[in-house]
Amino acid sequence: MRELRVEDALLYLDQVKVEFGDRPHIYNEFLDIMKTFKTHQIDTPGVIRRVSNLFQGNRKLVLGFNTFLPEGYKIELPEDGNGPPVAVFRAPGETITHILSGPGAPPPPEPQK
């Protein structure tokens, strides 16, 4: 896993807060997602799916979340911007792409309790 610098994390959190300053519930939902991920209640594909859906339409924040992902995982969006965003990941050791959101994506699993 690549090393996450505190400065990078704080900068990203500031970007989220500024972007959704008029909708604090989105910022708070992001914090809740991150807490759930940290406590291993959701896995890496789950956190990718939730963050991509939460920030759908905000290319900069969706792609910026790559900073937090372990080695081998990456969110990608269509280059041309046509159609709905599609988040994907490539798990370590796999050559296939998994579609996490958008058309053709499997329904998200129920949250673990």
CSV table of N, CA and C in Angstrom, one decimal:
chain,number,residue,atom,x,y,z
A,1,MET,N,0.8,-1.2,0.0
A,1,MET,CA,0.0,0.0,0.0
A,1,MET,C,0.9,1.2,0.0
A,2,ARG,N,0.5,2.2,-0.8
A,2,ARG,CA,1.3,3.4,-0.8
A,2,ARG,C,1.0,4.3,0.4
A,3,GLU,N,2.0,5.0,0.8
A,3,GLU,CA,1.9,5.8,2.0
A,3,GLU,C,1.0,7.0,1.8
A,4,LEU,N,0.0,7.1,2.7
A,4,LEU,CA,-0.9,8.3,2.7
A,4,LEU,C,-0.4,9.4,3.6
A,5,ARG,N,-0.1,10.5,3.0
A,5,ARG,CA,0.4,11.6,3.8
A,5,ARG,C,-0.8,12.4,4.5
A,6,VAL,N,-0.6,12.8,5.7
A,6,VAL,CA,-1.7,13.5,6.5
A,6,VAL,C,-2.1,14.7,5.7
A,7,GLU,N,-1.1,15.4,5.1
A,7,GLU,CA,-1.4,16.6,4.4
A,7,GLU,C,-2.3,16.4,3.2
A,8,ASP,N,-2.1,15.3,2.5
A,8,ASP,CA,-3.0,14.9,1.4
A,8,ASP,C,-4.4,14.6,1.8
A,9,ALA,N,-4.5,13.9,2.9
A,9,ALA,CA,-5.9,13.6,3.5
A,9,ALA,C,-6.6,14.9,3.9
A,10,LEU,N,-5.9,15.8,4.6
A,10,LEU,CA,-6.5,17.0,5.1
A,10,LEU,C,-6.9,17.9,3.9
A,11,LEU,N,-6.1,17.9,2.9
A,11,LEU,CA,-6.4,18.7,1.7
A,11,LEU,C,-7.6,18.2,1.0
A,12,TYR,N,-7.7,16.9,0.9
A,12,TYR,CA,-8.9,16.3,0.3
A,12,TYR,C,-10.2,16.6,1.1
A,13,LEU,N,-10.1,16.4,2.4
A,13,LEU,CA,-11.2,16.7,3.3
A,13,LEU,C,-11.7,18.2,3.1
A,14,ASP,N,-10.7,19.1,3.0
A,14,ASP,CA,-11.0,20.5,2.8
A,14,ASP,C,-11.8,20.7,1.5
A,15,GLN,N,-11.3,20.0,0.4
A,15,GLN,CA,-12.0,20.1,-0.9
A,15,GLN,C,-13.4,19.6,-0.8
A,16,VAL,N,-13.6,18.5,-0.1
A,16,VAL,CA,-15.0,18.0,0.1
A,16,VAL,C,-15.9,19.0,0.8
A,17,LYS,N,-15.3,19.5,1.9
A,17,LYS,CA,-16.1,20.5,2.7
A,17,LYS,C,-16.4,21.7,1.9
A,18,VAL,N,-15.5,22.3,1.2
A,18,VAL,CA,-15.7,23.5,0.4
A,18,VAL,C,-16.8,23.2,-0.7
A,19,GLU,N,-16.6,22.0,-1.4
A,19,GLU,CA,-17.5,21.7,-2.5
A,19,GLU,C,-18.9,21.5,-2.0
A,20,PHE,N,-19.1,21.0,-0.8
A,20,PHE,CA,-20.5,20.7,-0.3
A,20,PHE,C,-20.8,21.6,0.9
A,21,GLY,N,-20.2,22.8,0.9
A,21,GLY,CA,-20.5,23.7,2.0
A,21,GLY,C,-21.9,24.0,2.2
A,22,ASP,N,-22.7,24.0,1.2
A,22,ASP,CA,-24.1,24.3,1.3
A,22,ASP,C,-25.0,23.0,1.5
A,23,ARG,N,-24.3,21.9,1.5
A,23,ARG,CA,-24.9,20.6,1.8
A,23,ARG,C,-24.1,19.8,2.8
A,24,PRO,N,-24.1,20.2,4.0
A,24,PRO,CA,-23.2,19.5,5.0
A,24,PRO,C,-23.5,18.0,5.2
A,25,HIS,N,-24.7,17.6,4.9
A,25,HIS,CA,-25.1,16.2,5.0
A,25,HIS,C,-24.2,15.3,4.1
A,26,ILE,N,-23.8,15.8,3.0
A,26,ILE,CA,-22.9,15.1,2.1
A,26,ILE,C,-21.5,14.9,2.7
A,27,TYR,N,-21.0,16.0,3.2
A,27,TYR,CA,-19.7,15.9,3.9
A,27,TYR,C,-19.8,14.9,5.1
A,28,ASN,N,-20.8,15.0,5.9
A,28,ASN,CA,-21.0,14.1,7.0
A,28,ASN,C,-21.1,12.6,6.6
A,29,GLU,N,-21.8,12.4,5.5
A,29,GLU,CA,-22.0,11.1,4.9
A,29,GLU,C,-20.6,10.5,4.5
A,30,PHE,N,-19.8,11.4,3.9
A,30,PHE,CA,-18.4,11.0,3.5
A,30,PHE,C,-17.6,10.5,4.8
A,31,LEU,N,-17.7,11.3,5.8
A,31,LEU,CA,-17.0,11.0,7.1
A,31,LEU,C,-17.5,9.6,7.6
A,32,ASP,N,-18.8,9.4,7.5
A,32,ASP,CA,-19.4,8.2,8.0
A,32,ASP,C,-18.9,7.0,7.2
A,33,ILE,N,-18.8,7.2,5.8
A,33,ILE,CA,-18.3,6.1,5.0
A,33,ILE,C,-16.9,5.8,5.3
A,34,MET,N,-16.1,6.8,5.6
A,34,MET,CA,-14.6,6.6,5.9
A,34,MET,C,-14.5,5.9,7.3
A,35,LYS,N,-15.3,6.2,8.2
A,35,LYS,CA,-15.3,5.5,9.5
A,35,LYS,C,-15.7,4.1,9.4
A,36,THR,N,-16.7,3.8,8.5
A,36,THR,CA,-17.1,2.4,8.3
A,36,THR,C,-16.0,1.6,7.6
A,37,PHE,N,-15.3,2.2,6.7
A,37,PHE,CA,-14.2,1.6,6.0
A,37,PHE,C,-13.1,1.3,7.0
A,38,LYS,N,-12.8,2.3,7.8
A,38,LYS,CA,-11.6,2.1,8.8
A,38,LYS,C,-11.9,1.0,9.8
A,39,THR,N,-13.1,0.8,10.1
A,39,THR,CA,-13.5,-0.3,11.1
A,39,THR,C,-13.7,-1.6,10.4
A,40,HIS,N,-13.4,-1.7,9.0
A,40,HIS,CA,-13.5,-2.9,8.2
A,40,HIS,C,-15.0,-3.4,8.1
A,41,GLN,N,-16.0,-2.5,8.2
A,41,GLN,CA,-17.3,-2.9,8.0
A,41,GLN,C,-17.7,-3.0,6.6
A,42,ILE,N,-16.9,-2.3,5.7
A,42,ILE,CA,-17.0,-2.4,4.3
A,42,ILE,C,-15.6,-2.6,3.7
A,43,ASP,N,-15.5,-3.3,2.6
A,43,ASP,CA,-14.2,-3.5,2.0
A,43,ASP,C,-13.8,-2.4,1.0
A,44,THR,N,-12.7,-2.6,0.3
A,44,THR,CA,-12.2,-1.5,-0.6
A,44,THR,C,-13.2,-1.3,-1.8
A,45,PRO,N,-13.7,-2.4,-2.4
A,45,PRO,CA,-14.7,-2.1,-3.5
A,45,PRO,C,-16.0,-1.4,-2.9
A,46,GLY,N,-16.3,-1.8,-1.7
A,46,GLY,CA,-17.5,-1.1,-1.1
A,46,GLY,C,-17.3,0.4,-0.8
A,47,VAL,N,-16.1,0.7,-0.4
A,47,VAL,CA,-15.9,2.2,-0.1
A,47,VAL,C,-15.8,2.9,-1.5
A,48,ILE,N,-15.2,2.3,-2.5
A,48,ILE,CA,-15.1,2.9,-3.8
A,48,ILE,C,-16.6,3.1,-4.3
A,49,ARG,N,-17.4,2.1,-4.2
A,49,ARG,CA,-18.8,2.2,-4.7
A,49,ARG,C,-19.5,3.4,-4.0
A,50,ARG,N,-19.4,3.4,-2.7
A,50,ARG,CA,-20.1,4.4,-1.9
A,50,ARG,C,-19.7,5.8,-2.2
A,51,VAL,N,-18.3,6.0,-2.2
A,51,VAL,CA,-17.8,7.4,-2.4
A,51,VAL,C,-18.1,7.8,-3.9
A,52,SER,N,-18.0,6.9,-4.8
A,52,SER,CA,-18.3,7.2,-6.2
A,52,SER,C,-19.7,7.7,-6.4
A,53,ASN,N,-20.6,7.0,-5.7
A,53,ASN,CA,-22.0,7.3,-5.8
A,53,ASN,C,-22.3,8.6,-5.1
A,54,LEU,N,-21.7,8.8,-3.9
A,54,LEU,CA,-21.9,10.1,-3.2
A,54,LEU,C,-21.4,11.3,-3.9
A,55,PHE,N,-20.3,11.2,-4.6
A,55,PHE,CA,-19.7,12.3,-5.3
A,55,PHE,C,-20.0,12.3,-6.8
A,56,GLN,N,-21.0,11.5,-7.2
A,56,GLN,CA,-21.3,11.3,-8.6
A,56,GLN,C,-21.5,12.7,-9.3
A,57,GLY,N,-20.9,12.9,-10.4
A,57,GLY,CA,-21.0,14.2,-11.1
A,57,GLY,C,-19.9,15.2,-10.7
A,58,ASN,N,-19.1,14.8,-9.7
A,58,ASN,CA,-17.9,15.6,-9.4
A,58,ASN,C,-16.6,14.9,-9.7
A,59,ARG,N,-16.2,15.0,-10.9
A,59,ARG,CA,-15.1,14.2,-11.4
A,59,ARG,C,-13.8,14.4,-10.5
A,60,LYS,N,-13.6,15.7,-10.1
A,60,LYS,CA,-12.4,16.0,-9.3
A,60,LYS,C,-12.4,15.2,-8.0
A,61,LEU,N,-13.5,15.2,-7.3
A,61,LEU,CA,-13.5,14.5,-6.0
A,61,LEU,C,-13.5,13.0,-6.2
A,62,VAL,N,-14.2,12.5,-7.2
A,62,VAL,CA,-14.2,11.0,-7.4
A,62,VAL,C,-12.8,10.5,-7.7
A,63,LEU,N,-12.2,11.2,-8.6
A,63,LEU,CA,-10.8,10.8,-9.0
A,63,LEU,C,-9.8,11.1,-7.8
A,64,GLY,N,-10.0,12.1,-7.1
A,64,GLY,CA,-9.2,12.5,-6.0
A,64,GLY,C,-9.2,11.4,-4.9
A,65,PHE,N,-10.3,10.6,-4.8
A,65,PHE,CA,-10.3,9.6,-3.8
A,65,PHE,C,-9.3,8.5,-4.0
A,66,ASN,N,-8.7,8.4,-5.2
A,66,ASN,CA,-7.7,7.5,-5.5
A,66,ASN,C,-6.5,7.6,-4.5
A,67,THR,N,-6.3,8.7,-3.9
A,67,THR,CA,-5.3,9.0,-2.9
A,67,THR,C,-5.4,8.0,-1.7
A,68,PHE,N,-6.6,7.6,-1.4
A,68,PHE,CA,-6.9,6.8,-0.2
A,68,PHE,C,-6.9,5.3,-0.5
A,69,LEU,N,-6.8,4.9,-1.7
A,69,LEU,CA,-7.0,3.5,-2.1
A,69,LEU,C,-5.6,2.7,-2.0
A,70,PRO,N,-5.7,1.5,-1.6
A,70,PRO,CA,-4.5,0.6,-1.6
A,70,PRO,C,-4.0,0.4,-3.0
A,71,GLU,N,-2.8,0.0,-3.0
A,71,GLU,CA,-2.1,-0.3,-4.3
A,71,GLU,C,-2.9,-1.3,-5.1
A,72,GLY,N,-3.1,-1.1,-6.4
A,72,GLY,CA,-3.8,-2.0,-7.3
A,72,GLY,C,-5.3,-1.6,-7.5
A,73,TYR,N,-5.8,-0.7,-6.7
A,73,TYR,CA,-7.1,-0.2,-6.8
A,73,TYR,C,-7.1,1.2,-7.4
A,74,LYS,N,-8.0,1.4,-8.3
A,74,LYS,CA,-8.1,2.8,-8.9
A,74,LYS,C,-9.5,3.0,-9.4
A,75,ILE,N,-9.9,4.2,-9.2
A,75,ILE,CA,-11.2,4.7,-9.8
A,75,ILE,C,-10.9,5.3,-11.1
A,76,GLU,N,-11.6,4.9,-12.1
A,76,GLU,CA,-11.5,5.5,-13.5
A,76,GLU,C,-12.9,6.0,-13.9
A,77,LEU,N,-12.9,7.1,-14.7
A,77,LEU,CA,-14.1,7.6,-15.2
A,77,LEU,C,-14.0,7.8,-16.7
A,78,PRO,N,-15.1,7.7,-17.5
A,78,PRO,CA,-15.0,7.9,-18.9
A,78,PRO,C,-14.2,9.2,-19.3
A,79,GLU,N,-13.3,9.1,-20.2
A,79,GLU,CA,-12.5,10.3,-20.6
A,79,GLU,C,-13.4,11.4,-21.2
A,80,ASP,N,-14.3,11.0,-22.1
A,80,ASP,CA,-15.1,12.0,-22.8
A,80,ASP,C,-16.2,12.6,-22.0
A,81,GLY,N,-16.5,12.1,-20.8
A,81,GLY,CA,-17.6,12.7,-20.0
A,81,GLY,C,-19.0,12.4,-20.5
A,82,ASN,N,-19.1,11.6,-21.5
A,82,ASN,CA,-20.4,11.2,-22.0
A,82,ASN,C,-21.0,10.1,-21.2
A,83,GLY,N,-22.3,10.1,-20.9
A,83,GLY,CA,-22.9,9.1,-20.2
A,83,GLY,C,-22.6,9.2,-18.7
A,84,PRO,N,-23.2,8.3,-17.9
A,84,PRO,CA,-23.0,8.4,-16.5
A,84,PRO,C,-21.6,7.9,-16.1
A,85,PRO,N,-21.1,8.5,-15.0
A,85,PRO,CA,-19.8,8.0,-14.5
A,85,PRO,C,-19.8,6.5,-14.2
A,86,VAL,N,-18.7,5.9,-14.5
A,86,VAL,CA,-18.6,4.5,-14.1
A,86,VAL,C,-17.3,4.3,-13.3
A,87,ALA,N,-17.4,3.9,-12.1
A,87,ALA,CA,-16.2,3.6,-11.3
A,87,ALA,C,-15.8,2.2,-11.4
A,88,VAL,N,-14.5,1.9,-11.5
A,88,VAL,CA,-14.0,0.6,-11.7
A,88,VAL,C,-12.9,0.3,-10.7
A,89,PHE,N,-12.5,-0.9,-10.5
A,89,PHE,CA,-11.3,-1.2,-9.8
A,89,PHE,C,-10.6,-2.4,-10.4
A,90,ARG,N,-9.3,-2.4,-10.3
A,90,ARG,CA,-8.5,-3.6,-10.7
A,90,ARG,C,-7.8,-4.1,-9.4
A,91,ALA,N,-8.3,-5.2,-8.9
A,91,ALA,CA,-7.7,-5.7,-7.7
A,91,ALA,C,-6.3,-6.3,-7.9
A,92,PRO,N,-5.5,-6.2,-6.9
A,92,PRO,CA,-4.1,-6.7,-7.0
A,92,PRO,C,-4.1,-8.2,-7.6
A,93,GLY,N,-3.3,-8.4,-8.6
A,93,GLY,CA,-3.2,-9.7,-9.2
A,93,GLY,C,-4.2,-10.1,-10.2
A,94,GLU,N,-5.2,-9.2,-10.4
A,94,GLU,CA,-6.3,-9.5,-11.4
A,94,GLU,C,-6.1,-8.6,-12.6
A,95,THR,N,-6.5,-9.1,-13.8
A,95,THR,CA,-6.4,-8.2,-15.0
A,95,THR,C,-7.7,-7.8,-15.4
A,96,ILE,N,-8.8,-8.2,-14.7
A,96,ILE,CA,-10.1,-7.8,-15.1
A,96,ILE,C,-10.5,-6.5,-14.4
A,97,THR,N,-11.4,-5.8,-15.0
A,97,THR,CA,-12.0,-4.6,-14.5
A,97,THR,C,-13.4,-4.9,-13.9
A,98,HIS,N,-13.6,-4.4,-12.7
A,98,HIS,CA,-14.9,-4.6,-12.0
A,98,HIS,C,-15.7,-3.3,-12.1
A,99,ILE,N,-16.9,-3.3,-12.6
A,99,ILE,CA,-17.7,-2.1,-12.7
A,99,ILE,C,-18.4,-2.0,-11.3
A,100,LEU,N,-18.3,-0.8,-10.7
A,100,LEU,CA,-18.9,-0.7,-9.4
A,100,LEU,C,-20.1,0.2,-9.4
A,101,SER,N,-20.2,1.1,-10.3
A,101,SER,CA,-21.4,2.0,-10.4
A,101,SER,C,-21.7,2.3,-11.8
A,102,GLY,N,-22.9,2.7,-12.1
A,102,GLY,CA,-23.3,3.0,-13.4
A,102,GLY,C,-24.0,1.9,-14.1
A,103,PRO,N,-24.2,1.9,-15.4
A,103,PRO,CA,-25.0,0.9,-16.1
A,103,PRO,C,-24.2,-0.4,-16.0
A,104,GLY,N,-24.8,-1.5,-15.8
A,104,GLY,CA,-24.2,-2.8,-15.8
A,104,GLY,C,-23.6,-3.2,-14.5
A,105,ALA,N,-23.6,-2.3,-13.5
A,105,ALA,CA,-23.1,-2.6,-12.2
A,105,ALA,C,-24.0,-3.5,-11.4
A,106,PRO,N,-23.4,-4.4,-10.6
A,106,PRO,CA,-24.2,-5.2,-9.7
A,106,PRO,C,-24.8,-4.4,-8.6
A,107,PRO,N,-25.9,-4.8,-8.0
A,107,PRO,CA,-26.5,-4.0,-6.9
A,107,PRO,C,-25.5,-4.0,-5.7
A,108,PRO,N,-25.4,-2.9,-5.0
A,108,PRO,CA,-24.5,-3.0,-3.8
A,108,PRO,C,-24.9,-4.0,-2.8
A,109,PRO,N,-24.0,-4.6,-2.1
A,109,PRO,CA,-24.4,-5.5,-1.0
A,109,PRO,C,-24.9,-4.7,0.2
A,110,GLU,N,-25.7,-5.5,1.0
A,110,GLU,CA,-26.2,-4.8,2.2
A,110,GLU,C,-25.1,-4.5,3.1
A,111,PRO,N,-25.2,-3.4,3.8
A,111,PRO,CA,-24.1,-3.1,4.8
A,111,PRO,C,-24.0,-4.1,5.9
A,112,GLN,N,-22.8,-4.4,6.3
A,112,GLN,CA,-22.6,-5.3,7.4
A,112,GLN,C,-22.9,-4.6,8.7
A,113,LYS,N,-23.4,-5.3,9.7
A,113,LYS,CA,-23.7,-4.7,11.0
A,113,LYS,C,-22.8,-5.3,12.0
